[in-house]
Short mmCIF file of C-alpha atoms and ligand atoms in Angstrom, two decimals:
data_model
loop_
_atom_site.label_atom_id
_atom_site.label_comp_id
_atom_site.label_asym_id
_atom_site.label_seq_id
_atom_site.Cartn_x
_atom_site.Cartn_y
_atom_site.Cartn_z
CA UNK O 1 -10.58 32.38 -113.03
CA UNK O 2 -14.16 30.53 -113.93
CA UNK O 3 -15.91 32.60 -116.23
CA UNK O 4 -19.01 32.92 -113.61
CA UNK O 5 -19.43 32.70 -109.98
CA UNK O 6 -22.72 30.94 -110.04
CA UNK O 7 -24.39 28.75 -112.79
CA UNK O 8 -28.22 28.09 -112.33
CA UNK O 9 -29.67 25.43 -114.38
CA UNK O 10 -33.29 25.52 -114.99
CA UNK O 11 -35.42 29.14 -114.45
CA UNK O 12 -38.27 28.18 -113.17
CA UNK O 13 -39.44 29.92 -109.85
CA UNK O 14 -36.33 28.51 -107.92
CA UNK O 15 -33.63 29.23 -110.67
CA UNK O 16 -34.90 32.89 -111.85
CA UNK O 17 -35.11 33.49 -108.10
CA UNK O 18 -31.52 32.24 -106.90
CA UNK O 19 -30.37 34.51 -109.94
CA UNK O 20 -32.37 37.41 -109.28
CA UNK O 21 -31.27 37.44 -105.37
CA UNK O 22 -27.55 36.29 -106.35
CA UNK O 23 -27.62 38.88 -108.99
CA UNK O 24 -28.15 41.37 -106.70
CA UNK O 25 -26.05 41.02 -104.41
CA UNK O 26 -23.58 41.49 -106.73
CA UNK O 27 -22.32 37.52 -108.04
CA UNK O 28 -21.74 36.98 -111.68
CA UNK O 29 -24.39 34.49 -112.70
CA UNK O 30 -25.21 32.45 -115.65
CA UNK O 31 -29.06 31.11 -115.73
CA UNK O 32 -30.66 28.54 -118.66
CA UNK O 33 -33.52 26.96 -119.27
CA UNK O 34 -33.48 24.05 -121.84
CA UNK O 35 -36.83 25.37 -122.98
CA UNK O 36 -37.88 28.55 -125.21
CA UNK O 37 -39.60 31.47 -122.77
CA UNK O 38 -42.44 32.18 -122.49
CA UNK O 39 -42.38 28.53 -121.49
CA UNK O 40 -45.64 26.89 -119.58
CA UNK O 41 -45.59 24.12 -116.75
CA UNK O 42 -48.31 21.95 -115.56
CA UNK O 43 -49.56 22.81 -112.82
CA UNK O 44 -53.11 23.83 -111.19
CA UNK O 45 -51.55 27.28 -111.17
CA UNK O 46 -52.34 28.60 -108.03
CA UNK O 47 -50.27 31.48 -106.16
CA UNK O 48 -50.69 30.87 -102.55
CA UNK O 49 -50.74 33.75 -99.80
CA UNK O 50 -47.15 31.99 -99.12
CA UNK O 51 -45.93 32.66 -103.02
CA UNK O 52 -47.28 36.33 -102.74
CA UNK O 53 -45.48 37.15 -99.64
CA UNK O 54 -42.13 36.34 -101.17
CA UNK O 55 -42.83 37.59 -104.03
CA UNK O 56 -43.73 41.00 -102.22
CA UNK O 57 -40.14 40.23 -100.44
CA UNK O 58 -38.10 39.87 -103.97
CA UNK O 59 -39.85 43.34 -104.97
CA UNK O 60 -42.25 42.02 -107.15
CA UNK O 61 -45.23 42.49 -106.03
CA UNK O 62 -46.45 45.16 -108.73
CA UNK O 63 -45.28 43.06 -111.47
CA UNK O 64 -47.33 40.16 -110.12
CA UNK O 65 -50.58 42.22 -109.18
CA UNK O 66 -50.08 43.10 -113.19
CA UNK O 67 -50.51 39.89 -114.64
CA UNK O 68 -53.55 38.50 -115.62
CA UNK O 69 -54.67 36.59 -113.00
CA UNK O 70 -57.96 35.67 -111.03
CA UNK O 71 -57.82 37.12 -107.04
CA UNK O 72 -58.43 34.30 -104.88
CA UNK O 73 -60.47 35.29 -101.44
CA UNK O 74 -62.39 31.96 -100.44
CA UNK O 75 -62.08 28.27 -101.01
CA UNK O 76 -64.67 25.84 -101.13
CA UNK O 77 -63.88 22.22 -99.96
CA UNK O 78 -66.56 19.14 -100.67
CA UNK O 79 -66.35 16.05 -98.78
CA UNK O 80 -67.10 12.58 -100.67
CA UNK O 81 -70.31 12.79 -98.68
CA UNK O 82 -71.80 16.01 -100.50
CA UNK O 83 -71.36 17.84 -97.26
CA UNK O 84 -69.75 21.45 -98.34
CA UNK O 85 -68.05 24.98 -97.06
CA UNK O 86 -66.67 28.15 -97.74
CA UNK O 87 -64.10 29.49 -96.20
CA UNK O 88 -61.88 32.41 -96.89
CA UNK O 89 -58.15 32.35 -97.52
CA UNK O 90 -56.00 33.66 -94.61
CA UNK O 91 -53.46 36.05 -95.20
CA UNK O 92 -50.82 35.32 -94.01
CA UNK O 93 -48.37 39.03 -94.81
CA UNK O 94 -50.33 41.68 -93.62
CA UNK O 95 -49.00 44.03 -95.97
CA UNK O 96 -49.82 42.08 -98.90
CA UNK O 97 -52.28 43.27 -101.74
CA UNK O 98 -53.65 39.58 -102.52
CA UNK O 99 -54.23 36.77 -100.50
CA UNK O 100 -53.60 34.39 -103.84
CA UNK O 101 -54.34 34.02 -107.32
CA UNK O 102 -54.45 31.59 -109.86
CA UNK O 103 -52.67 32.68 -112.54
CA UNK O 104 -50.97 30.75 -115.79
CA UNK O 105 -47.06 29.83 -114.88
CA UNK O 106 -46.22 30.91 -118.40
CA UNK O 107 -47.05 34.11 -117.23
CA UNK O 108 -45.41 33.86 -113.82
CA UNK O 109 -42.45 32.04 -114.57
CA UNK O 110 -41.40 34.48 -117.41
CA UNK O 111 -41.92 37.80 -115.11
CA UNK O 112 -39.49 36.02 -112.75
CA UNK O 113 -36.63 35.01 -115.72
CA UNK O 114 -36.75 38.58 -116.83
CA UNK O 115 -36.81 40.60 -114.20
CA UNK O 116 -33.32 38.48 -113.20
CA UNK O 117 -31.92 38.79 -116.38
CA UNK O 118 -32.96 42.68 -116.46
CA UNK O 119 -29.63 42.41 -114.17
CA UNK O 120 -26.09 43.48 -116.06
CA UNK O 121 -24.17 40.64 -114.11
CA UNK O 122 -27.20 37.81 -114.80
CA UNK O 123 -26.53 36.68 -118.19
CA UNK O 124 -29.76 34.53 -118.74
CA UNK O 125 -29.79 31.82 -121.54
CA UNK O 126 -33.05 30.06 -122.81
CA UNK O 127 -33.36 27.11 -125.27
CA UNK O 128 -30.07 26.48 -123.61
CA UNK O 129 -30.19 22.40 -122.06
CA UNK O 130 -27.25 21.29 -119.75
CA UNK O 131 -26.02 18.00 -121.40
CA UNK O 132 -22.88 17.48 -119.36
CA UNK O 133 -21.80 18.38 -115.48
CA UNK O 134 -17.90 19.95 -115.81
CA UNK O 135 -16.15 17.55 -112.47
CA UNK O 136 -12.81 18.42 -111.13
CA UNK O 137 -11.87 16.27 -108.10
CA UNK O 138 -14.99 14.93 -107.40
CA UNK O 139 -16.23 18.66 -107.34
CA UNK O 140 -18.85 20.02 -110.05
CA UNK O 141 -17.40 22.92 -111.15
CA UNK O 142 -18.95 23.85 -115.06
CA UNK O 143 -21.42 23.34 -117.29
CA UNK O 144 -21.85 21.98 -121.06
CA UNK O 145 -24.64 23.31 -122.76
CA UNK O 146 -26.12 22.52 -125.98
CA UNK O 147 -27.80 26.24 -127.33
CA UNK O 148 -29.75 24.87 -130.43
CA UNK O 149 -28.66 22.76 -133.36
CA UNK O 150 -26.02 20.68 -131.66
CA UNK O 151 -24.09 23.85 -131.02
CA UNK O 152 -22.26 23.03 -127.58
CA UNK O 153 -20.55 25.43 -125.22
CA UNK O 154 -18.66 24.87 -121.78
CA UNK O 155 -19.01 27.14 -118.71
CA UNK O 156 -17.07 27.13 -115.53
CA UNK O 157 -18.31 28.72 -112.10
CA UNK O 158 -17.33 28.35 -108.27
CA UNK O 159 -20.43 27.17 -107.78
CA UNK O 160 -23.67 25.16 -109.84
CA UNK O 161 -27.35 25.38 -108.61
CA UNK O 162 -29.53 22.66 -109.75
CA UNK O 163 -32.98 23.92 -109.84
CA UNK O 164 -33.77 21.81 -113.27
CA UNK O 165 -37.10 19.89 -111.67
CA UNK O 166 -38.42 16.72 -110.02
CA UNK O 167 -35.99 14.77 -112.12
CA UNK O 168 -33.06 17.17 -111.90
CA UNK O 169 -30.38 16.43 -114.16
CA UNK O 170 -27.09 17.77 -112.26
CA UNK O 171 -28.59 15.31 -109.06
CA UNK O 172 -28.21 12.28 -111.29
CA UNK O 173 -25.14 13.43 -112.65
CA UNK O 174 -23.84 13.94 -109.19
CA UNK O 175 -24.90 10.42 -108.35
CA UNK O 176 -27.46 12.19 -105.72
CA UNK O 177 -28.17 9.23 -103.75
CA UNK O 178 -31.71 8.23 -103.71
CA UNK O 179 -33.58 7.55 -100.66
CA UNK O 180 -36.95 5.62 -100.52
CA UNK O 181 -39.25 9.24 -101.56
CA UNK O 182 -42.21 10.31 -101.07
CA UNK O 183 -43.68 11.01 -104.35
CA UNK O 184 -47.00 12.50 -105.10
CA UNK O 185 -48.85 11.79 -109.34
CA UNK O 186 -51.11 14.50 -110.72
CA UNK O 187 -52.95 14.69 -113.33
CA UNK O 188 -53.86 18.07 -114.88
CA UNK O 189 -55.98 19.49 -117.58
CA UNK O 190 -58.04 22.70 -118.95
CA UNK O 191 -61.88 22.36 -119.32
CA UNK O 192 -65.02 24.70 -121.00
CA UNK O 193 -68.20 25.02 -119.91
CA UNK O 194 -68.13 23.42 -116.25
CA UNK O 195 -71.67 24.69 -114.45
CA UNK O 196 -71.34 26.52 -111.12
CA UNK O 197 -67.88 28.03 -110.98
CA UNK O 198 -68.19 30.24 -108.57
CA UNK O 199 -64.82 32.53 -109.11
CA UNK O 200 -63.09 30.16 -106.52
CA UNK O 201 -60.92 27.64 -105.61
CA UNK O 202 -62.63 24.58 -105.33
CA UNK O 203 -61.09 21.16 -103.58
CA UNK O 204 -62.79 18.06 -103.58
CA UNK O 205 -62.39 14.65 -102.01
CA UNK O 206 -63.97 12.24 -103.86
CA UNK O 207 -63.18 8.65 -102.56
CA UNK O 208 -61.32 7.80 -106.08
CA UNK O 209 -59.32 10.79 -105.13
CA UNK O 210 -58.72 10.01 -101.32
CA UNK O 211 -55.58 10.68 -99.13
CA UNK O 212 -55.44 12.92 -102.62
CA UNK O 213 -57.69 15.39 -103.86
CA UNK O 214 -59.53 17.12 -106.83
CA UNK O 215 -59.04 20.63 -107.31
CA UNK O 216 -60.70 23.18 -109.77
CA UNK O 217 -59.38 26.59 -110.74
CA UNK O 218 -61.02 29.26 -112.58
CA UNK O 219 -59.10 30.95 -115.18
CA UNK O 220 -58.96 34.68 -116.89
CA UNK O 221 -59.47 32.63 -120.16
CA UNK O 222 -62.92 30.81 -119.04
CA UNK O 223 -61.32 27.49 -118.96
CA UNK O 224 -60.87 25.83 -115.56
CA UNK O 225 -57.76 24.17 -114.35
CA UNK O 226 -59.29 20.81 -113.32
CA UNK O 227 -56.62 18.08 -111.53
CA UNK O 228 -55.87 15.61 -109.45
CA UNK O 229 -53.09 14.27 -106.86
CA UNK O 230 -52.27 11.65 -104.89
CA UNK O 231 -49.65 9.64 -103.00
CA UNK O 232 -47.81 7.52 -105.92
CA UNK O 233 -48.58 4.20 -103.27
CA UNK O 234 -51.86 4.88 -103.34
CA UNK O 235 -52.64 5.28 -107.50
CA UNK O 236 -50.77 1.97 -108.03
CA UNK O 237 -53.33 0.37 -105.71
CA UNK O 238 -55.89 1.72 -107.75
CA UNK O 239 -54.61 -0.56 -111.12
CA UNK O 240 -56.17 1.85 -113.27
CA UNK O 241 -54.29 4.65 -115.59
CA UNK O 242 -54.07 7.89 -113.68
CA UNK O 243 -56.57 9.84 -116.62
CA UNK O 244 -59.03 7.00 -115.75
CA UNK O 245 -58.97 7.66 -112.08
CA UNK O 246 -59.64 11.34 -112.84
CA UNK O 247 -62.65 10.18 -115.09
CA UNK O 248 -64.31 8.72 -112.69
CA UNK O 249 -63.79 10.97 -109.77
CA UNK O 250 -65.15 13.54 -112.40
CA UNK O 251 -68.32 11.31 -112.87
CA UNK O 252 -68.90 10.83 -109.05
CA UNK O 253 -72.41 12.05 -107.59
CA UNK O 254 -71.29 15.37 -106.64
CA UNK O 255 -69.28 16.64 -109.49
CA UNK O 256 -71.09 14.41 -112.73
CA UNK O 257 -73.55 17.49 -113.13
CA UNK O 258 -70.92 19.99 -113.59
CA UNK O 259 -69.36 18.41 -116.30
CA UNK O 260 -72.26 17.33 -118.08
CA UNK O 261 -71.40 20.00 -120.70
CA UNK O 262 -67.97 20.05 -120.31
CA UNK O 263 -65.04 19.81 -123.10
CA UNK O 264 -61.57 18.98 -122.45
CA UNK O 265 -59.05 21.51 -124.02
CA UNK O 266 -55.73 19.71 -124.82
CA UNK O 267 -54.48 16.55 -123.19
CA UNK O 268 -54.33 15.64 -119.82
CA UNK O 269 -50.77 16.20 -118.33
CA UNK O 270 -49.72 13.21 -115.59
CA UNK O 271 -46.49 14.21 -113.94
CA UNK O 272 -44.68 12.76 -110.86
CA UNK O 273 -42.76 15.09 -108.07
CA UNK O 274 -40.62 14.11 -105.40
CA UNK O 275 -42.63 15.66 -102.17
CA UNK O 276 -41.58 16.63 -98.35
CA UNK O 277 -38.33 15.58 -98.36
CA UNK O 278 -36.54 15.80 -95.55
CA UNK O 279 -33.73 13.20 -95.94
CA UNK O 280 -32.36 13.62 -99.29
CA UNK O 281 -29.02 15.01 -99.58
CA UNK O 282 -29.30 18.65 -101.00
CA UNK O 283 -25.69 19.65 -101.76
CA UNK O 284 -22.16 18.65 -102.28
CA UNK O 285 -19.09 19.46 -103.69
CA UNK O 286 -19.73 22.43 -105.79
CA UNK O 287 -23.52 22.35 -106.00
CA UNK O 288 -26.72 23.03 -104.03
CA UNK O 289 -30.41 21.64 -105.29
CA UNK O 290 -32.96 23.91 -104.80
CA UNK O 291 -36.89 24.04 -105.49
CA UNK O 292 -38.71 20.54 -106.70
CA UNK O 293 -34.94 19.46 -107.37
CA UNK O 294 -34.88 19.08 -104.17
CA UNK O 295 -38.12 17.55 -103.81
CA UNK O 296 -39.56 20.54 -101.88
CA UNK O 297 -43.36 20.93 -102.41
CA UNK O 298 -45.90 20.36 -99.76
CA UNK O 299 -47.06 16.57 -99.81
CA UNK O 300 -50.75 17.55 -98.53
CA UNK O 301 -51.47 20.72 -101.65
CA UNK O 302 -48.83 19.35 -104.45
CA UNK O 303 -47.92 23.41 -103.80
CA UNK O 304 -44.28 24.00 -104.56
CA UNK O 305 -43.72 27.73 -105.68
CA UNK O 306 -43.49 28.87 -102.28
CA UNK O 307 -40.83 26.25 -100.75
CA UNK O 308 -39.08 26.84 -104.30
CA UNK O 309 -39.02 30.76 -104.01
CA UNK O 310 -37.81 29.94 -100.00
CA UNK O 311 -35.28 27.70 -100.92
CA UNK O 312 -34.05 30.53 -103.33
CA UNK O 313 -33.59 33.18 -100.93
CA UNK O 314 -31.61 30.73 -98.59
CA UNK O 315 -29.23 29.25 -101.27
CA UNK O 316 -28.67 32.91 -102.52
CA UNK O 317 -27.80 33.67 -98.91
CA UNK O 318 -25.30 31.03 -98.87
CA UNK O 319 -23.98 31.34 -102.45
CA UNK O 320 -22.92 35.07 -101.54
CA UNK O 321 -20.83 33.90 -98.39
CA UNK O 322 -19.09 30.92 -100.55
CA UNK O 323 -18.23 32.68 -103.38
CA UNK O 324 -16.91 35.51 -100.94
CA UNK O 325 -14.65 32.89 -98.89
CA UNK O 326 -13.51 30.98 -101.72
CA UNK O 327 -14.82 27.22 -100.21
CA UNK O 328 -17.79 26.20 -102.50
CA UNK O 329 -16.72 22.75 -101.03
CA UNK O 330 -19.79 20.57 -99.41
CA UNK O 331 -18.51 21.62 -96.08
CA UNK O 332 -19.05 25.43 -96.99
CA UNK O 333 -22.42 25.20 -99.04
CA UNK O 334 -23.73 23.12 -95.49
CA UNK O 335 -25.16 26.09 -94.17
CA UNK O 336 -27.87 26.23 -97.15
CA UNK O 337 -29.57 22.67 -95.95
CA UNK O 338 -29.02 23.76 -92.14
CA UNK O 339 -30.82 26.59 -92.89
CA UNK O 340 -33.94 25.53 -95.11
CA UNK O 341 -34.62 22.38 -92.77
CA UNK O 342 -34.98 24.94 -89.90
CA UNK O 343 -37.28 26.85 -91.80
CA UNK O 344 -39.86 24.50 -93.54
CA UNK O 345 -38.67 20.78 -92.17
CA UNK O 346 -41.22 20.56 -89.93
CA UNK O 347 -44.03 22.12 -92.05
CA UNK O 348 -43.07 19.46 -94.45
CA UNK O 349 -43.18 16.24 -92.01
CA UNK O 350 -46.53 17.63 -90.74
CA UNK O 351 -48.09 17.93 -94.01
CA UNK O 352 -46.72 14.33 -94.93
CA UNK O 353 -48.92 13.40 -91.83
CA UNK O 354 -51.82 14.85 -92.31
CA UNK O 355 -52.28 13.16 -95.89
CA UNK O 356 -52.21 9.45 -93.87
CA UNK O 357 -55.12 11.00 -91.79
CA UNK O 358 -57.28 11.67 -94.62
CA UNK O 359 -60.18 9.32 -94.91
CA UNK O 360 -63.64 9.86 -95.59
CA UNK O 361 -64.73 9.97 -92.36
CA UNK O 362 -62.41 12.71 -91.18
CA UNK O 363 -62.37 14.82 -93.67
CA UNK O 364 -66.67 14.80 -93.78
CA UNK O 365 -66.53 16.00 -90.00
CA UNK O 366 -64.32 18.44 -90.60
CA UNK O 367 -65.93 20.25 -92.88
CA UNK O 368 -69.54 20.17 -91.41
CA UNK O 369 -67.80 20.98 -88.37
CA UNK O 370 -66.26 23.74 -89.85
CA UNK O 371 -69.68 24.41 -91.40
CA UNK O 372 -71.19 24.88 -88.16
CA UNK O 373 -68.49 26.92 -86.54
CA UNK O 374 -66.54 29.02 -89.00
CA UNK O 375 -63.53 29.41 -87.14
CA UNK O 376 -62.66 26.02 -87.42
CA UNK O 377 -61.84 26.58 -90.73
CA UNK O 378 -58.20 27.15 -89.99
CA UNK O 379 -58.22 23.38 -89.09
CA UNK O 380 -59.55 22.68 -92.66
CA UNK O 381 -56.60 24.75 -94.72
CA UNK O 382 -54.52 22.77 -92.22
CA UNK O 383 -55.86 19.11 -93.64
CA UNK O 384 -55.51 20.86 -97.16
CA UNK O 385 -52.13 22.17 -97.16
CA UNK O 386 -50.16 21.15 -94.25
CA UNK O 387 -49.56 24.97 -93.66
CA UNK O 388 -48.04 26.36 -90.45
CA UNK O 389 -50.80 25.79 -87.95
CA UNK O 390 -49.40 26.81 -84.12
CA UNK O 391 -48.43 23.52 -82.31
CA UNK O 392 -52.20 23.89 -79.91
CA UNK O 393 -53.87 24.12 -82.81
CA UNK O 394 -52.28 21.23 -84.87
CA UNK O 395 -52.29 18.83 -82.04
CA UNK O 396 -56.29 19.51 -81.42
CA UNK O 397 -56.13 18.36 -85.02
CA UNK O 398 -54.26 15.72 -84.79
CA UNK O 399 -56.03 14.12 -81.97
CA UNK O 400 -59.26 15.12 -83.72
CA UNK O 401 -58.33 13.57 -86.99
CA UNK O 402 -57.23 10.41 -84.75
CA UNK O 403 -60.35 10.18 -82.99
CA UNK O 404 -62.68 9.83 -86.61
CA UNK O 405 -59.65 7.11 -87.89
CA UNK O 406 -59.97 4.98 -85.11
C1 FAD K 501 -49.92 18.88 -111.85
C2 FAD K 501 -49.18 19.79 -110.90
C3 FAD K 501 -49.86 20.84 -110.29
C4 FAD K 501 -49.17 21.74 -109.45
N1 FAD K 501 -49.85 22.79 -108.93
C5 FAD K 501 -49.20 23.70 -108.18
C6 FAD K 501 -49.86 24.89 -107.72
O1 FAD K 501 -51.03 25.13 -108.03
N2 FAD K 501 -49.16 25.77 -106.96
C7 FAD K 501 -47.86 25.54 -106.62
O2 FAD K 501 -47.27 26.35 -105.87
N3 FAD K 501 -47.20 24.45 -107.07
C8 FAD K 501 -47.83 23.54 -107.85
N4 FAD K 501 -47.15 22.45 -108.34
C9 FAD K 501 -45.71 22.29 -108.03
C10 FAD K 501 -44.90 23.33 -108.81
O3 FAD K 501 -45.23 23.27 -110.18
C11 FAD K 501 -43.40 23.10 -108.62
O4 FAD K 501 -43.14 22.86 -107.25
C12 FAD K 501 -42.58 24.30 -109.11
O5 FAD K 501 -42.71 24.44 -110.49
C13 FAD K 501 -41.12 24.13 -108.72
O6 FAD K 501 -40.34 25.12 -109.36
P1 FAD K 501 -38.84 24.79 -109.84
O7 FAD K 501 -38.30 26.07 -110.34
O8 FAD K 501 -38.13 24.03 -108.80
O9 FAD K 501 -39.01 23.74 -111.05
P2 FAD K 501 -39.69 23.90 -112.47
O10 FAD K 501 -40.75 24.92 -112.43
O11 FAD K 501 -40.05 22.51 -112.89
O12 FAD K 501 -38.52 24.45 -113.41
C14 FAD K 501 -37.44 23.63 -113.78
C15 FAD K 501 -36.83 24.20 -115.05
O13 FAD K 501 -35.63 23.50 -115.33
C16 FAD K 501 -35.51 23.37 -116.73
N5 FAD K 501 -34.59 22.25 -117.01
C17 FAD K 501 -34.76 20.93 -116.74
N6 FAD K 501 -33.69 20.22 -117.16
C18 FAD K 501 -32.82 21.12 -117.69
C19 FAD K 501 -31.54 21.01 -118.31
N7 FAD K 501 -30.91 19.82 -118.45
N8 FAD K 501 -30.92 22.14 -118.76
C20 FAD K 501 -31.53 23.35 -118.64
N9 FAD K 501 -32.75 23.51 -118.09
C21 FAD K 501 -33.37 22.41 -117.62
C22 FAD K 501 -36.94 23.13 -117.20
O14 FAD K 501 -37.10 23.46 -118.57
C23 FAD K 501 -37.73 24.05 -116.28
O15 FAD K 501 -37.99 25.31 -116.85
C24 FAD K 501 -47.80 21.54 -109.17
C25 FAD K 501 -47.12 20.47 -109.77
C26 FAD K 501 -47.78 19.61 -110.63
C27 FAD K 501 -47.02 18.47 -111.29
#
């Protein structure tokens, strides 16, 4: 008999949250992280209404509302042009007590690990790396694990979960194949003293920035999250070092001012992530990928909590009726990519579209025109983050954003 039923490697949002839902429903499950916890990420560490509906779903929502975060109610965008609006965030669960937040992942990530390994049958393991993949007959079916100091330790289990990241290390040792993938760099860093924070989000599209964008967060700490992303294609047209593309969108007319006083805190983080995919292959024999393993986050927002934390619930779904039948083989684990595809594949190829219809142009005359008539500005969260506009509404924007590219 294996000595688990599941093994999750990695517990970030996707791995705690596989465990916590596989934990529950009653599967033995062994979780690590190959990094100490309280463990941060970079990221421009906003909680979308998307991430807070889930998290309401897992049970959670009091243990988020408690950590120190900033509420988020409005976003500004600024066009390269100057030309600037306000709009509020939707919400998108009626029921829920926030409509997002930006709040630190060290914070959010560890409330997730522990309240899965607060569960007697989730045995979760940090500073705990997977070195080797166990293969029996093609099929993954353990785990080696180095716990500190060279000191290594096997594990076997029905099934494995890779949720261990954009460069996931049981897809490689699975010989994953790669298709051609969409891949988004970012660029991420804390700042003091930038003038005019207004205790909102703020996205701008500078032209160094453009099909990307600039964001800046406010913090609890006073710093702001400041960032950039963009299409990898795009930055290595650019010829230029991803911090020095940030510089300069930073010194562009409409932000320069704000950061006349400002001081960096810490380096600038640069990171790559496999975005909107649709056509890689997500499981096999013995395994399922879940969260930016699987190269989930929204192309247009560089968002990926919320596709991680839905990617979760689905593979936990699927890891319950497995273990139950006994076939962890690729043909019973293909319900979990079934599944997913049906419920975010076409969010994903729409947001993928909407960043090749981002040009100066467009994106100026949406926001005055969203300016002028506020209730347009469910078009503009649309251009930001691909998000689940009905089909009316998305091909008005489609045509609209069309019509300004021609
Ligand atoms: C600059 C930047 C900004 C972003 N901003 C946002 C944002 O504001 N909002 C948002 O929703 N998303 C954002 N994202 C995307 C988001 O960070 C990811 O989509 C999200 O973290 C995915 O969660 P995950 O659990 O799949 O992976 P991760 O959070 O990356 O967790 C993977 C875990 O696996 C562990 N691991 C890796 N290898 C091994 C191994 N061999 N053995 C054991 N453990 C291992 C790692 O230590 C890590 O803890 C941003 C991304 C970037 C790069």
């Amino acid at each position: 008999m294996p000595d688990f039923d599941v093994i999750i490697i990695g517990a970030g949002p996707a791995g705690s949250a596989t465990a916590l839902q596989a934990g529950r429903a009653g599967l033995r499950v062994l979780l690590v992280d190959a990094r100490p916890f309280p463990r941060d990420k970079s990221c421009s560490d906003s909680l979308s209404a998307a991430v807070i509906a889930q998290v309401r779903d897992l049970g959670l929502e009091d243990r988020l509302l408690a950590l120190d975060h900033v509420p988020v109610r409005e976003i500004s965008f600024f066009a390269p042009d100057g030309a600037a609006v306000t709009v509020p965030v939707l919400k998108i669960d009626s029921q829920a007590r926030a409509r997002g937040m930006i709040c630190r992942r060290i914070l959010f990530d560890e409330m997730l690990f522990e309240a899965a390994r607060e569960l007697e049958n989730v045995t979760g393991l940090d500073w705990c790396c997977a070195t080797d993949i166990l293969v029996q007959g093609g099929r993954a079916c353990g785990v080696t694990v180095d716990r500190g100091g060279g000191r290594m330790e096997s594990f076997t289990a029905q099934v494995l979960v890779g949720a261990d990241g954009a460069n996931s290390f049981l897809a490689r040792r699975m010989a994953m194949p790669r298709y051609p993938e969409y891949r988004i760099i970012a660029a991420q860093a804390y700042y003091r003293q930038v003038i005019g924070l207004r205790g909102h989000m703020e996205v701008h599209f500078p032209e160094e920035a453009l099909p990307g964008y600039l964001w800046m967060h406010p913090t609890r700490t006073s710093q702001t999250n400041v960032g950039l992303a963009l299409p990898l294609e795009a930055w290595q047209e650019k010829r230029h070092s991803l911090e020095r593309v940030l510089a300069e969108a930073l010194a562009s007319p409409t932000l320069r001012e704000r950061f006349a006083f400002a001081e960096q805190m810490g380096k600038t983080q640069v990171r790559i992530l496999p975005v909107g995919n649709t056509l890689r292959e997500i499981h096999g024999q013995g395994f399922l990928l879940v969260g930016d393993a699987a190269g989930l986050a929204t192309p247009c927002s560089t968002e990926g909590v919320a596709n991680a934390l839905i990617s979760a619930r689905i593979a936990a779904e699927v890891l319950v009726e497995a273990c139950r039948s006994g076939d962890a083989s690729a043909d019973g684990l293909v319900g979990y990519p079934g599944r997913l595809w049906r419920e975010i594949g076409d969010a994903l190829q729409m947001s993928r579209r909407l960043l090749t219809l981002r040009t100066p142009k467009a994106i100026g005359s949406l926001i005055r025109s969203a300016a002028r008539r506020p209730h347009n500005a469910g078009w503009i969260s649309g251009v930001l983050i691909g998000s689940a506009l009905p089909s009316e509404e998305l091909n008005d924007l489609l045509g609209y954003l069309n019509f300004f590219n021609r």
